[in-house]
Structure formats: structure tokens, C-alpha cells
Amino acid sequence: MGCFCSKSVKQTPGYEEPIVLAAETPFTVSEVEALYELFKKLSSSIIDDGLIHKEEFNLALFRNRNKRNLFADRIFDLFDVKRNGVIEFGEFVRSLGIFHPNAPIEDKTAFAFRLYDLRHTGYIEQEELKEMVLALLHESDLVLSEDVVETIVDKTFSEADAKGDGKIDQEEWKQFVSKNPSLIKNMTLPYLKDITLAFPSFVLCSEVEDSEV
């Protein structure tokens, strides 16, 4: 006989079929199903409505629902593709897919660009770069003097701003990342390579087999 699968269970708002999401991301169907179990846990940690709110996102990242961090805020904003203040399941899987080791470098580079483009102008300005550097330092508990931070930002910006017009456009960003690949190192989460091993207890069964073997 078959096994008990998610089809007979009330789905969360914004639910999309695993076979659809697997076709659009580096994940397999069974990995998407494992992510759905993770999503349900995250989305019910504070408000049980099947959507991930910012407080739940911060709780998952920092174990602290009230901790504010520019880096976490920007990640949340980029996951929230519909810009409605919550993360739905489809948004969660597609956005996480960018962090998969097999995701195209171009996707990771573009995501990182949007991360630094705080004011949504289509460019990275020096002040935005400084704000993100400070947020990342704060997150890693690294304490650097104001002078050192200014030096890092000035050097990085002058190297990236090839046109010398006081802003970094997407083409300049791509060139800069290609010479400095460590810039997008945090755009890859190795454990996403096999999410079913990372979260074995979440995998109950698959509605669709990934192969007939």
C-alpha cells in the first residue's frame, strides 16, 4: 500500500507542488519535501499560519526573535519576493536554491548584488557597501576600528568602481566578483547539497519518485 503523504494534509498558504519547485531549482523532489517539513517548523515557531514572519526568520538564524541585523533584514527582504512581509513556501525554496552548491555562479552574483543594493537603485553606492561591511563584521563578532573599516571600504569600492563614477553597476560587480570569488562564498551553503541527509527525520515519503530505479 502507499504511504501517508502531504496531499491529504491541509497545505500552507503559498504552497507549491514539490515537482514544480524541483524543476525550477537545484533540489530534487524529495529534497523539496524535506524543505517543506523544515518550512512548516519555521513558519509555526511564533505564529502558526504557514508563513515565515521576520521574527521567525530571526529566531531561526539567531535564536533571538528580536535581534535586529541589517544582513538578516536584507536576506529576509530578498526571500520575500512578493514584498508582502512574509515568506511563502515557494519563495523559501526558490531563494534557498540560490545557496545550493550547484546553483549557477551568475545567480549567486546577482543575489549578492541585490543584497548590497540597500536602496534598490540598481547600483551599489559606497555608503551601502560600508553599512553591509559593518553588519557582516557585527555578525562575525569582529571588532575593527573606524579607520580600518574605512580603508577596507575605500579600497574595495575603488577597485570595483571601474568606471570611476561613484557607484558600482551590475556589470562592474560581475567583473569584481570574478576576480574576487570569496565575495560570494557566503552565497553557498554546503549542507543544501543533500538536504535529506541534513534533515533525515523530515523525509517521510515522496509523492513523486526522483527516479524509477
PDB file of C-alpha atoms in Angstrom:
ATOM      1  CA  MET A   1       0.000   0.000   0.000  1.00  0.00           C
ATOM      2  CA  GLY A   2       1.022   3.624  -0.351  1.00  0.00           C
ATOM      3  CA  CYS A   3       2.251   5.802   2.463  1.00  0.00           C
ATOM      4  CA  PHE A   4       0.790   8.860   4.130  1.00  0.00           C
ATOM      5  CA  CYS A   5       1.834  11.899   2.117  1.00  0.00           C
ATOM      6  CA  SER A   6       1.322  15.640   2.247  1.00  0.00           C
ATOM      7  CA  LYS A   7      -1.533  15.666  -0.307  1.00  0.00           C
ATOM      8  CA  SER A   8      -4.044  14.586   2.312  1.00  0.00           C
ATOM      9  CA  VAL A   9      -2.906  17.324   4.684  1.00  0.00           C
ATOM     10  CA  LYS A  10      -4.061  20.951   4.590  1.00  0.00           C
ATOM     11  CA  GLN A  11      -1.330  22.857   2.780  1.00  0.00           C
ATOM     12  CA  THR A  12       0.125  26.164   3.913  1.00  0.00           C
ATOM     13  CA  PRO A  13      -0.702  29.439   2.079  1.00  0.00           C
ATOM     14  CA  GLY A  14       1.522  29.833  -0.976  1.00  0.00           C
ATOM     15  CA  TYR A  15       2.193  26.084  -1.124  1.00  0.00           C
ATOM     16  CA  GLU A  16       3.532  24.860  -4.457  1.00  0.00           C
ATOM     17  CA  GLU A  17       3.915  21.262  -5.594  1.00  0.00           C
ATOM     18  CA  PRO A  18       7.386  19.778  -4.983  1.00  0.00           C
ATOM     19  CA  ILE A  19       7.612  18.549  -8.584  1.00  0.00           C
ATOM     20  CA  VAL A  20       7.177  22.150  -9.826  1.00  0.00           C
ATOM     21  CA  LEU A  21       9.776  23.588  -7.436  1.00  0.00           C
ATOM     22  CA  ALA A  22      12.237  20.766  -8.172  1.00  0.00           C
ATOM     23  CA  ALA A  23      12.030  21.599 -11.875  1.00  0.00           C
ATOM     24  CA  GLU A  24      12.939  25.242 -11.174  1.00  0.00           C
ATOM     25  CA  THR A  25      15.689  24.743  -8.554  1.00  0.00           C
ATOM     26  CA  PRO A  26      18.736  22.507  -7.950  1.00  0.00           C
ATOM     27  CA  PHE A  27      16.695  20.441  -5.430  1.00  0.00           C
ATOM     28  CA  THR A  28      15.172  17.022  -6.089  1.00  0.00           C
ATOM     29  CA  VAL A  29      11.506  16.321  -5.321  1.00  0.00           C
ATOM     30  CA  SER A  30      12.350  14.503  -2.083  1.00  0.00           C
ATOM     31  CA  GLU A  31      14.621  17.380  -1.027  1.00  0.00           C
ATOM     32  CA  VAL A  32      11.812  19.890  -1.653  1.00  0.00           C
ATOM     33  CA  GLU A  33       9.543  17.725   0.513  1.00  0.00           C
ATOM     34  CA  ALA A  34      12.187  17.743   3.244  1.00  0.00           C
ATOM     35  CA  LEU A  35      12.347  21.543   2.938  1.00  0.00           C
ATOM     36  CA  TYR A  36       8.563  21.665   3.319  1.00  0.00           C
ATOM     37  CA  GLU A  37       8.849  19.934   6.698  1.00  0.00           C
ATOM     38  CA  LEU A  38      11.540  22.431   7.708  1.00  0.00           C
ATOM     39  CA  PHE A  39       9.383  25.301   6.418  1.00  0.00           C
ATOM     40  CA  LYS A  40       6.396  24.127   8.491  1.00  0.00           C
ATOM     41  CA  LYS A  41       8.551  24.088  11.630  1.00  0.00           C
ATOM     42  CA  LEU A  42       9.947  27.577  10.987  1.00  0.00           C
ATOM     43  CA  SER A  43       6.593  29.055   9.970  1.00  0.00           C
ATOM     44  CA  SER A  44       4.869  27.868  13.148  1.00  0.00           C
ATOM     45  CA  SER A  45       7.616  28.788  15.630  1.00  0.00           C
ATOM     46  CA  ILE A  46       5.861  32.027  16.722  1.00  0.00           C
ATOM     47  CA  ILE A  47       2.729  32.495  14.592  1.00  0.00           C
ATOM     48  CA  ASP A  48       1.209  29.236  13.343  1.00  0.00           C
ATOM     49  CA  ASP A  49      -0.082  30.477   9.987  1.00  0.00           C
ATOM     50  CA  GLY A  50       2.084  28.621   7.476  1.00  0.00           C
ATOM     51  CA  LEU A  51       4.102  31.726   6.618  1.00  0.00           C
ATOM     52  CA  ILE A  52       7.560  32.766   7.839  1.00  0.00           C
ATOM     53  CA  HIS A  53       7.450  36.185   9.512  1.00  0.00           C
ATOM     54  CA  LYS A  54      10.577  38.258  10.132  1.00  0.00           C
ATOM     55  CA  GLU A  55      10.585  37.380  13.849  1.00  0.00           C
ATOM     56  CA  GLU A  56      10.505  33.667  12.967  1.00  0.00           C
ATOM     57  CA  PHE A  57      13.286  34.181  10.423  1.00  0.00           C
ATOM     58  CA  ASN A  58      15.450  35.914  13.049  1.00  0.00           C
ATOM     59  CA  LEU A  59      14.635  33.184  15.570  1.00  0.00           C
ATOM     60  CA  ALA A  60      15.821  30.524  13.093  1.00  0.00           C
ATOM     61  CA  LEU A  61      19.016  32.445  12.268  1.00  0.00           C
ATOM     62  CA  PHE A  62      19.949  33.854  15.665  1.00  0.00           C
ATOM     63  CA  ARG A  63      17.759  32.038  18.216  1.00  0.00           C
ATOM     64  CA  ASN A  64      16.509  35.524  19.048  1.00  0.00           C
ATOM     65  CA  ARG A  65      13.260  36.850  17.607  1.00  0.00           C
ATOM     66  CA  ASN A  66      14.066  40.475  18.473  1.00  0.00           C
ATOM     67  CA  LYS A  67      17.669  40.667  17.275  1.00  0.00           C
ATOM     68  CA  ARG A  68      17.946  43.247  14.502  1.00  0.00           C
ATOM     69  CA  ASN A  69      20.681  42.937  11.934  1.00  0.00           C
ATOM     70  CA  LEU A  70      20.926  44.610   8.541  1.00  0.00           C
ATOM     71  CA  PHE A  71      22.280  41.430   6.942  1.00  0.00           C
ATOM     72  CA  ALA A  72      19.345  39.324   8.221  1.00  0.00           C
ATOM     73  CA  ASP A  73      16.871  42.043   7.197  1.00  0.00           C
ATOM     74  CA  ARG A  74      18.264  42.121   3.659  1.00  0.00           C
ATOM     75  CA  ILE A  75      18.182  38.315   3.328  1.00  0.00           C
ATOM     76  CA  PHE A  76      14.564  38.307   4.543  1.00  0.00           C
ATOM     77  CA  ASP A  77      13.634  41.079   2.090  1.00  0.00           C
ATOM     78  CA  LEU A  78      15.158  39.153  -0.830  1.00  0.00           C
ATOM     79  CA  PHE A  79      13.429  35.900   0.168  1.00  0.00           C
ATOM     80  CA  ASP A  80      10.156  37.881   0.351  1.00  0.00           C
ATOM     81  CA  VAL A  81       9.863  38.118  -3.440  1.00  0.00           C
ATOM     82  CA  LYS A  82       6.230  39.316  -3.330  1.00  0.00           C
ATOM     83  CA  ARG A  83       7.243  42.020  -0.839  1.00  0.00           C
ATOM     84  CA  ASN A  84       4.240  41.321   1.387  1.00  0.00           C
ATOM     85  CA  GLY A  85       6.145  40.995   4.671  1.00  0.00           C
ATOM     86  CA  VAL A  86       6.148  37.183   4.862  1.00  0.00           C
ATOM     87  CA  ILE A  87       7.949  34.288   3.156  1.00  0.00           C
ATOM     88  CA  GLU A  88       5.785  31.684   1.449  1.00  0.00           C
ATOM     89  CA  PHE A  89       6.930  28.132   0.748  1.00  0.00           C
ATOM     90  CA  GLY A  90       7.656  28.714  -2.957  1.00  0.00           C
ATOM     91  CA  GLU A  91       9.710  31.819  -2.146  1.00  0.00           C
ATOM     92  CA  PHE A  92      11.579  29.871   0.567  1.00  0.00           C
ATOM     93  CA  VAL A  93      12.606  27.039  -1.777  1.00  0.00           C
ATOM     94  CA  ARG A  94      13.483  29.213  -4.776  1.00  0.00           C
ATOM     95  CA  SER A  95      15.564  31.584  -2.651  1.00  0.00           C
ATOM     96  CA  LEU A  96      17.341  28.754  -0.820  1.00  0.00           C
ATOM     97  CA  GLY A  97      18.085  27.237  -4.223  1.00  0.00           C
ATOM     98  CA  ILE A  98      20.445  30.156  -4.909  1.00  0.00           C
ATOM     99  CA  PHE A  99      22.547  29.000  -1.927  1.00  0.00           C
ATOM    100  CA  HIS A 100      22.768  25.422  -3.273  1.00  0.00           C
ATOM    101  CA  PRO A 101      26.337  24.407  -4.238  1.00  0.00           C
ATOM    102  CA  ASN A 102      25.083  23.515  -7.739  1.00  0.00           C
ATOM    103  CA  ALA A 103      23.306  26.841  -8.351  1.00  0.00           C
ATOM    104  CA  PRO A 104      24.827  28.935 -11.181  1.00  0.00           C
ATOM    105  CA  ILE A 105      27.502  31.437 -10.125  1.00  0.00           C
ATOM    106  CA  GLU A 106      25.567  34.088 -12.083  1.00  0.00           C
ATOM    107  CA  ASP A 107      22.533  33.619  -9.792  1.00  0.00           C
ATOM    108  CA  LYS A 108      24.673  33.891  -6.666  1.00  0.00           C
ATOM    109  CA  THR A 109      26.414  37.006  -8.019  1.00  0.00           C
ATOM    110  CA  ALA A 110      23.093  38.672  -8.866  1.00  0.00           C
ATOM    111  CA  PHE A 111      21.643  37.813  -5.437  1.00  0.00           C
ATOM    112  CA  ALA A 112      24.706  39.275  -3.698  1.00  0.00           C
ATOM    113  CA  PHE A 113      24.368  42.453  -5.780  1.00  0.00           C
ATOM    114  CA  ARG A 114      20.745  42.892  -4.676  1.00  0.00           C
ATOM    115  CA  LEU A 115      21.850  42.221  -1.093  1.00  0.00           C
ATOM    116  CA  TYR A 116      24.226  45.206  -1.172  1.00  0.00           C
ATOM    117  CA  ASP A 117      21.864  47.459  -3.169  1.00  0.00           C
ATOM    118  CA  LEU A 118      20.111  48.599   0.014  1.00  0.00           C
ATOM    119  CA  ARG A 119      18.124  51.445  -1.569  1.00  0.00           C
ATOM    120  CA  HIS A 120      17.015  49.467  -4.642  1.00  0.00           C
ATOM    121  CA  THR A 121      18.621  51.920  -7.082  1.00  0.00           C
ATOM    122  CA  GLY A 122      20.212  49.280  -9.336  1.00  0.00           C
ATOM    123  CA  TYR A 123      23.662  50.368  -8.113  1.00  0.00           C
ATOM    124  CA  ILE A 124      25.831  49.767  -5.043  1.00  0.00           C
ATOM    125  CA  GLU A 125      26.932  53.059  -3.509  1.00  0.00           C
ATOM    126  CA  GLN A 126      29.855  53.476  -1.132  1.00  0.00           C
ATOM    127  CA  GLU A 127      27.674  54.160   1.905  1.00  0.00           C
ATOM    128  CA  GLU A 128      25.658  50.985   1.202  1.00  0.00           C
ATOM    129  CA  LEU A 129      28.862  48.959   0.985  1.00  0.00           C
ATOM    130  CA  LYS A 130      30.013  50.392   4.313  1.00  0.00           C
ATOM    131  CA  GLU A 131      26.690  49.600   6.012  1.00  0.00           C
ATOM    132  CA  MET A 132      26.835  45.976   4.857  1.00  0.00           C
ATOM    133  CA  VAL A 133      30.503  45.561   5.824  1.00  0.00           C
ATOM    134  CA  LEU A 134      29.682  46.845   9.320  1.00  0.00           C
ATOM    135  CA  ALA A 135      26.677  44.479   9.559  1.00  0.00           C
ATOM    136  CA  LEU A 136      28.762  41.484   8.487  1.00  0.00           C
ATOM    137  CA  LEU A 137      31.540  42.394  10.943  1.00  0.00           C
ATOM    138  CA  HIS A 138      28.975  42.727  13.706  1.00  0.00           C
ATOM    139  CA  GLU A 139      27.549  39.296  12.861  1.00  0.00           C
ATOM    140  CA  SER A 140      31.006  37.690  12.967  1.00  0.00           C
ATOM    141  CA  ASP A 141      31.854  39.475  16.249  1.00  0.00           C
ATOM    142  CA  LEU A 142      34.899  41.038  14.597  1.00  0.00           C
ATOM    143  CA  VAL A 143      35.768  44.420  16.074  1.00  0.00           C
ATOM    144  CA  LEU A 144      37.697  46.750  13.780  1.00  0.00           C
ATOM    145  CA  SER A 145      38.413  50.423  14.234  1.00  0.00           C
ATOM    146  CA  GLU A 146      36.543  53.005  12.164  1.00  0.00           C
ATOM    147  CA  ASP A 147      39.783  53.797  10.279  1.00  0.00           C
ATOM    148  CA  VAL A 148      40.316  50.150   9.288  1.00  0.00           C
ATOM    149  CA  VAL A 149      36.712  49.798   8.127  1.00  0.00           C
ATOM    150  CA  GLU A 150      37.005  52.991   6.075  1.00  0.00           C
ATOM    151  CA  THR A 151      40.220  51.682   4.491  1.00  0.00           C
ATOM    152  CA  ILE A 152      38.610  48.339   3.589  1.00  0.00           C
ATOM    153  CA  VAL A 153      35.535  50.051   2.107  1.00  0.00           C
ATOM    154  CA  ASP A 154      37.563  52.668   0.192  1.00  0.00           C
ATOM    155  CA  LYS A 155      39.907  50.063  -1.298  1.00  0.00           C
ATOM    156  CA  THR A 156      37.111  47.663  -2.213  1.00  0.00           C
ATOM    157  CA  PHE A 157      34.960  50.390  -3.731  1.00  0.00           C
ATOM    158  CA  SER A 158      37.753  51.940  -5.794  1.00  0.00           C
ATOM    159  CA  GLU A 159      38.656  48.503  -7.199  1.00  0.00           C
ATOM    160  CA  ALA A 160      35.049  47.622  -8.035  1.00  0.00           C
ATOM    161  CA  ASP A 161      34.053  51.030  -9.445  1.00  0.00           C
ATOM    162  CA  ALA A 162      35.909  50.540 -12.730  1.00  0.00           C
ATOM    163  CA  LYS A 163      34.162  53.494 -14.397  1.00  0.00           C
ATOM    164  CA  GLY A 164      35.012  55.804 -11.502  1.00  0.00           C
ATOM    165  CA  ASP A 165      31.502  57.270 -11.382  1.00  0.00           C
ATOM    166  CA  GLY A 166      30.957  56.761  -7.640  1.00  0.00           C
ATOM    167  CA  LYS A 167      28.689  53.715  -7.942  1.00  0.00           C
ATOM    168  CA  ILE A 168      29.005  50.027  -8.811  1.00  0.00           C
ATOM    169  CA  ASP A 169      26.682  48.761 -11.533  1.00  0.00           C
ATOM    170  CA  GLN A 170      25.834  45.122 -12.184  1.00  0.00           C
ATOM    171  CA  GLU A 171      28.471  44.670 -14.882  1.00  0.00           C
ATOM    172  CA  GLU A 172      31.212  46.135 -12.652  1.00  0.00           C
ATOM    173  CA  TRP A 173      30.010  43.894  -9.825  1.00  0.00           C
ATOM    174  CA  LYS A 174      30.238  40.770 -12.031  1.00  0.00           C
ATOM    175  CA  GLN A 175      33.781  41.664 -13.050  1.00  0.00           C
ATOM    176  CA  PHE A 176      34.792  42.376  -9.457  1.00  0.00           C
ATOM    177  CA  VAL A 177      33.321  39.083  -8.195  1.00  0.00           C
ATOM    178  CA  SER A 178      35.035  37.122 -10.974  1.00  0.00           C
ATOM    179  CA  LYS A 179      38.386  38.470  -9.682  1.00  0.00           C
ATOM    180  CA  ASN A 180      37.399  38.051  -6.019  1.00  0.00           C
ATOM    181  CA  PRO A 181      35.236  34.886  -5.796  1.00  0.00           C
ATOM    182  CA  SER A 182      35.461  34.879  -1.989  1.00  0.00           C
ATOM    183  CA  LEU A 183      32.927  37.746  -2.075  1.00  0.00           C
ATOM    184  CA  ILE A 184      30.138  35.258  -2.769  1.00  0.00           C
ATOM    185  CA  LYS A 185      31.456  32.442  -0.593  1.00  0.00           C
ATOM    186  CA  ASN A 186      28.590  33.030   1.848  1.00  0.00           C
ATOM    187  CA  MET A 187      26.159  32.518  -1.051  1.00  0.00           C
ATOM    188  CA  THR A 188      26.793  28.757  -0.830  1.00  0.00           C
ATOM    189  CA  LEU A 189      25.552  26.501   1.972  1.00  0.00           C
ATOM    190  CA  PRO A 190      27.256  23.080   1.513  1.00  0.00           C
ATOM    191  CA  TYR A 191      24.634  21.133   3.516  1.00  0.00           C
ATOM    192  CA  LEU A 192      21.998  22.011   0.905  1.00  0.00           C
ATOM    193  CA  LYS A 193      23.809  19.565  -1.387  1.00  0.00           C
ATOM    194  CA  ASP A 194      21.882  16.783   0.313  1.00  0.00           C
ATOM    195  CA  ILE A 195      19.098  18.238   2.380  1.00  0.00           C
ATOM    196  CA  THR A 196      17.616  14.790   3.012  1.00  0.00           C
ATOM    197  CA  LEU A 197      20.780  13.816   4.909  1.00  0.00           C
ATOM    198  CA  ALA A 198      20.883  17.144   6.734  1.00  0.00           C
ATOM    199  CA  PHE A 199      17.266  16.687   7.849  1.00  0.00           C
ATOM    200  CA  PRO A 200      16.706  12.881   7.683  1.00  0.00           C
ATOM    201  CA  SER A 201      13.793  12.921  10.132  1.00  0.00           C
ATOM    202  CA  PHE A 202      11.872  15.261   7.840  1.00  0.00           C
ATOM    203  CA  VAL A 203      11.743  12.787   4.957  1.00  0.00           C
ATOM    204  CA  LEU A 204       8.684  10.609   5.437  1.00  0.00           C
ATOM    205  CA  CYS A 205       7.981   9.698   1.834  1.00  0.00           C
ATOM    206  CA  SER A 206       7.893  11.145  -1.665  1.00  0.00           C
ATOM    207  CA  GLU A 207       4.772  11.782  -3.692  1.00  0.00           C
ATOM    208  CA  VAL A 208       6.871  11.511  -6.848  1.00  0.00           C
ATOM    209  CA  GLU A 209       9.890   9.277  -7.132  1.00  0.00           C
ATOM    210  CA  ASP A 210      13.046  11.087  -8.251  1.00  0.00           C
ATOM    211  CA  SER A 211      13.961   8.069 -10.374  1.00  0.00           C
ATOM    212  CA  GLU A 212      12.388   4.774 -11.281  1.00  0.00           C
ATOM    213  CA  VAL A 213      15.440   2.813 -10.136  1.00  0.00           C
TER     214      VAL A 213
END
